[in-house]
């Protein structure tokens, strides 16, 4: 799992790309993940990050770790929202009825809501799109270059277009 969040030295198009361009791309993905509100657009946004992984050709261990992370995000968001989405009108089924001793009266019952599961799916695509883009930036940008890009970016715009040296 540690290798998932580490720079991987390779000679690829993504590695040669200016770190500021990668940061702007990451920012764009993040903004779009907040702006998009339909499951179709959010799924497309997440899927749009995947071709970059094919270009990068990650190791099998990195692919396995990514699948575990994306699977757990998808599953945990979908299930948690299915049980705790309080805007839903009608539960799909009851997990623990309100008449169940001790837990039932405390919680008012625990129900599974289809609307909540769908909402959790939306939210998981938002998180996975940002996570995929961020992991790509980390995997293809040396930490020193990333810090340098931040410094150059903020110095340039922090001084109203004048570069401070």
Short mmCIF file of C-alpha atoms in Angstrom, two decimals:
data_model
loop_
_atom_site.label_atom_id
_atom_site.label_comp_id
_atom_site.label_asym_id
_atom_site.label_seq_id
_atom_site.Cartn_x
_atom_site.Cartn_y
_atom_site.Cartn_z
CA UNK A 1 0.00 0.00 0.00
CA UNK A 2 2.86 2.40 0.72
CA UNK A 3 4.01 2.20 -2.89
CA UNK A 4 0.66 3.60 -4.01
CA UNK A 5 1.47 7.04 -2.63
CA UNK A 6 5.09 7.21 -3.80
CA UNK A 7 6.83 8.69 -6.79
CA UNK A 8 7.70 6.06 -9.38
CA UNK A 9 10.66 7.04 -11.54
CA UNK A 10 9.99 6.25 -15.20
CA UNK A 11 10.47 7.88 -18.56
CA UNK A 12 6.93 8.55 -19.74
CA UNK A 13 4.98 11.42 -21.21
CA UNK A 14 3.32 11.98 -17.84
CA UNK A 15 6.67 12.13 -16.04
CA UNK A 16 8.00 14.73 -18.47
CA UNK A 17 4.93 16.94 -18.16
CA UNK A 18 5.41 20.19 -16.22
CA UNK A 19 4.27 19.72 -12.59
CA UNK A 20 2.22 22.94 -12.76
CA UNK A 21 0.17 21.48 -15.60
CA UNK A 22 -0.46 18.36 -13.52
CA UNK A 23 -1.51 20.49 -10.53
CA UNK A 24 -3.90 22.52 -12.69
CA UNK A 25 -5.34 19.27 -14.08
CA UNK A 26 -5.80 17.96 -10.51
CA UNK A 27 -7.47 21.24 -9.53
CA UNK A 28 -9.78 20.97 -12.57
CA UNK A 29 -10.78 17.41 -11.71
CA UNK A 30 -11.46 18.48 -8.11
CA UNK A 31 -13.63 21.42 -9.15
CA UNK A 32 -15.56 19.32 -11.67
CA UNK A 33 -16.17 16.63 -9.05
CA UNK A 34 -17.92 19.25 -6.92
CA UNK A 35 -19.79 20.91 -9.80
CA UNK A 36 -21.07 17.74 -11.48
CA UNK A 37 -24.26 16.47 -9.87
CA UNK A 38 -25.38 13.53 -11.98
CA UNK A 39 -24.07 9.99 -11.66
CA UNK A 40 -23.32 9.80 -15.38
CA UNK A 41 -21.04 12.84 -15.35
CA UNK A 42 -19.33 11.77 -12.13
CA UNK A 43 -18.68 8.28 -13.52
CA UNK A 44 -17.32 9.79 -16.74
CA UNK A 45 -15.08 12.11 -14.72
CA UNK A 46 -13.64 9.15 -12.80
CA UNK A 47 -13.28 7.05 -15.96
CA UNK A 48 -11.51 9.96 -17.68
CA UNK A 49 -8.58 9.55 -15.25
CA UNK A 50 -8.09 5.86 -16.09
CA UNK A 51 -6.41 6.24 -19.52
CA UNK A 52 -3.59 8.10 -17.79
CA UNK A 53 -3.01 5.02 -15.63
CA UNK A 54 -2.73 2.91 -18.80
CA UNK A 55 -0.14 5.36 -20.14
CA UNK A 56 1.77 5.11 -16.86
CA UNK A 57 1.69 1.28 -16.90
CA UNK A 58 1.73 0.79 -13.12
CA UNK A 59 3.07 -2.33 -11.45
CA UNK A 60 0.72 -5.17 -10.53
CA UNK A 61 1.08 -4.34 -6.83
CA UNK A 62 0.04 -0.71 -7.49
CA UNK A 63 -2.96 -1.87 -9.55
CA UNK A 64 -3.99 -4.26 -6.79
CA UNK A 65 -3.69 -1.53 -4.15
CA UNK A 66 -5.71 0.88 -6.32
CA UNK A 67 -8.47 -1.68 -6.80
CA UNK A 68 -8.61 -2.26 -3.05
CA UNK A 69 -8.80 1.48 -2.32
CA UNK A 70 -11.38 2.24 -5.02
CA UNK A 71 -13.43 -0.82 -4.04
CA UNK A 72 -13.45 0.15 -0.38
CA UNK A 73 -14.39 3.76 -1.17
CA UNK A 74 -17.23 2.57 -3.41
CA UNK A 75 -18.48 0.00 -0.92
CA UNK A 76 -18.14 2.09 2.24
CA UNK A 77 -19.78 5.22 0.79
CA UNK A 78 -22.63 3.26 -0.79
CA UNK A 79 -23.39 1.18 2.30
CA UNK A 80 -22.99 3.99 4.83
CA UNK A 81 -25.30 6.29 2.89
CA UNK A 82 -27.80 3.45 2.35
CA UNK A 83 -28.16 3.07 6.11
CA UNK A 84 -27.85 6.68 7.22
CA UNK A 85 -29.41 8.72 4.41
CA UNK A 86 -32.19 10.45 6.32
CA UNK A 87 -33.78 12.27 3.34
CA UNK A 88 -35.11 9.02 1.87
CA UNK A 89 -38.83 8.46 2.05
CA UNK A 90 -39.28 4.69 1.95
CA UNK A 91 -36.78 2.05 3.10
CA UNK A 92 -36.00 -0.86 0.81
CA UNK A 93 -35.78 -3.21 3.77
CA UNK A 94 -35.38 -3.17 7.55
CA UNK A 95 -32.14 -4.40 9.06
CA UNK A 96 -33.09 -3.84 12.71
CA UNK A 97 -36.73 -2.98 13.52
CA UNK A 98 -37.53 -0.27 16.04
CA UNK A 99 -39.09 -2.95 18.27
CA UNK A 100 -35.78 -4.84 18.60
CA UNK A 101 -34.65 -4.80 22.28
CA UNK A 102 -32.22 -2.04 23.29
CA UNK A 103 -30.87 -1.11 19.82
CA UNK A 104 -34.29 -0.54 18.21
CA UNK A 105 -35.55 2.10 20.67
CA UNK A 106 -32.15 3.85 20.69
CA UNK A 107 -31.88 4.13 16.91
CA UNK A 108 -35.52 4.14 15.87
CA UNK A 109 -34.64 1.13 13.74
CA UNK A 110 -31.97 0.70 11.10
CA UNK A 111 -33.19 0.71 7.51
CA UNK A 112 -31.62 0.30 4.08
CA UNK A 113 -32.60 3.07 1.66
CA UNK A 114 -32.14 2.67 -2.11
CA UNK A 115 -31.99 6.48 -2.46
CA UNK A 116 -29.13 6.52 0.04
CA UNK A 117 -27.22 3.82 -1.82
CA UNK A 118 -27.50 5.83 -5.05
CA UNK A 119 -26.38 8.99 -3.26
CA UNK A 120 -23.42 7.07 -1.80
CA UNK A 121 -22.53 5.94 -5.31
CA UNK A 122 -22.48 9.59 -6.48
CA UNK A 123 -20.25 10.57 -3.59
CA UNK A 124 -17.89 7.65 -4.14
CA UNK A 125 -17.34 8.68 -7.78
CA UNK A 126 -16.53 12.20 -6.60
CA UNK A 127 -13.92 10.93 -4.18
CA UNK A 128 -12.49 8.32 -6.57
CA UNK A 129 -12.03 10.87 -9.39
CA UNK A 130 -10.07 13.21 -7.10
CA UNK A 131 -8.14 10.34 -5.54
CA UNK A 132 -7.18 8.85 -8.89
CA UNK A 133 -5.98 12.23 -10.20
CA UNK A 134 -4.03 12.97 -7.01
CA UNK A 135 -2.36 9.55 -7.06
CA UNK A 136 -1.36 10.11 -10.69
CA UNK A 137 0.25 13.45 -9.84
CA UNK A 138 2.10 11.90 -6.90
CA UNK A 139 3.22 8.86 -8.91
CA UNK A 140 4.57 10.92 -11.83
CA UNK A 141 6.08 13.96 -10.11
CA UNK A 142 9.23 13.92 -8.00
CA UNK A 143 8.50 15.52 -4.60
CA UNK A 144 11.19 18.16 -5.15
CA UNK A 145 9.66 19.13 -8.50
CA UNK A 146 6.22 19.27 -6.92
CA UNK A 147 7.40 21.63 -4.17
CA UNK A 148 9.23 23.74 -6.75
CA UNK A 149 6.06 23.95 -8.86
CA UNK A 150 4.05 25.13 -5.84
CA UNK A 151 6.65 27.76 -4.99
CA UNK A 152 6.92 29.04 -8.57
CA UNK A 153 3.15 29.07 -8.98
CA UNK A 154 2.43 31.01 -5.78
CA UNK A 155 5.36 33.38 -6.16
CA UNK A 156 4.26 34.28 -9.65
CA UNK A 157 0.63 34.93 -8.74
CA UNK A 158 1.33 36.19 -5.23
CA UNK A 159 3.32 39.13 -6.56
CA UNK A 160 0.73 40.24 -9.18
CA UNK A 161 2.64 38.67 -12.06
CA UNK A 162 6.13 39.73 -10.97
CA UNK A 163 8.46 36.86 -10.17
CA UNK A 164 10.31 37.42 -6.90
CA UNK A 165 13.81 36.00 -6.71
#
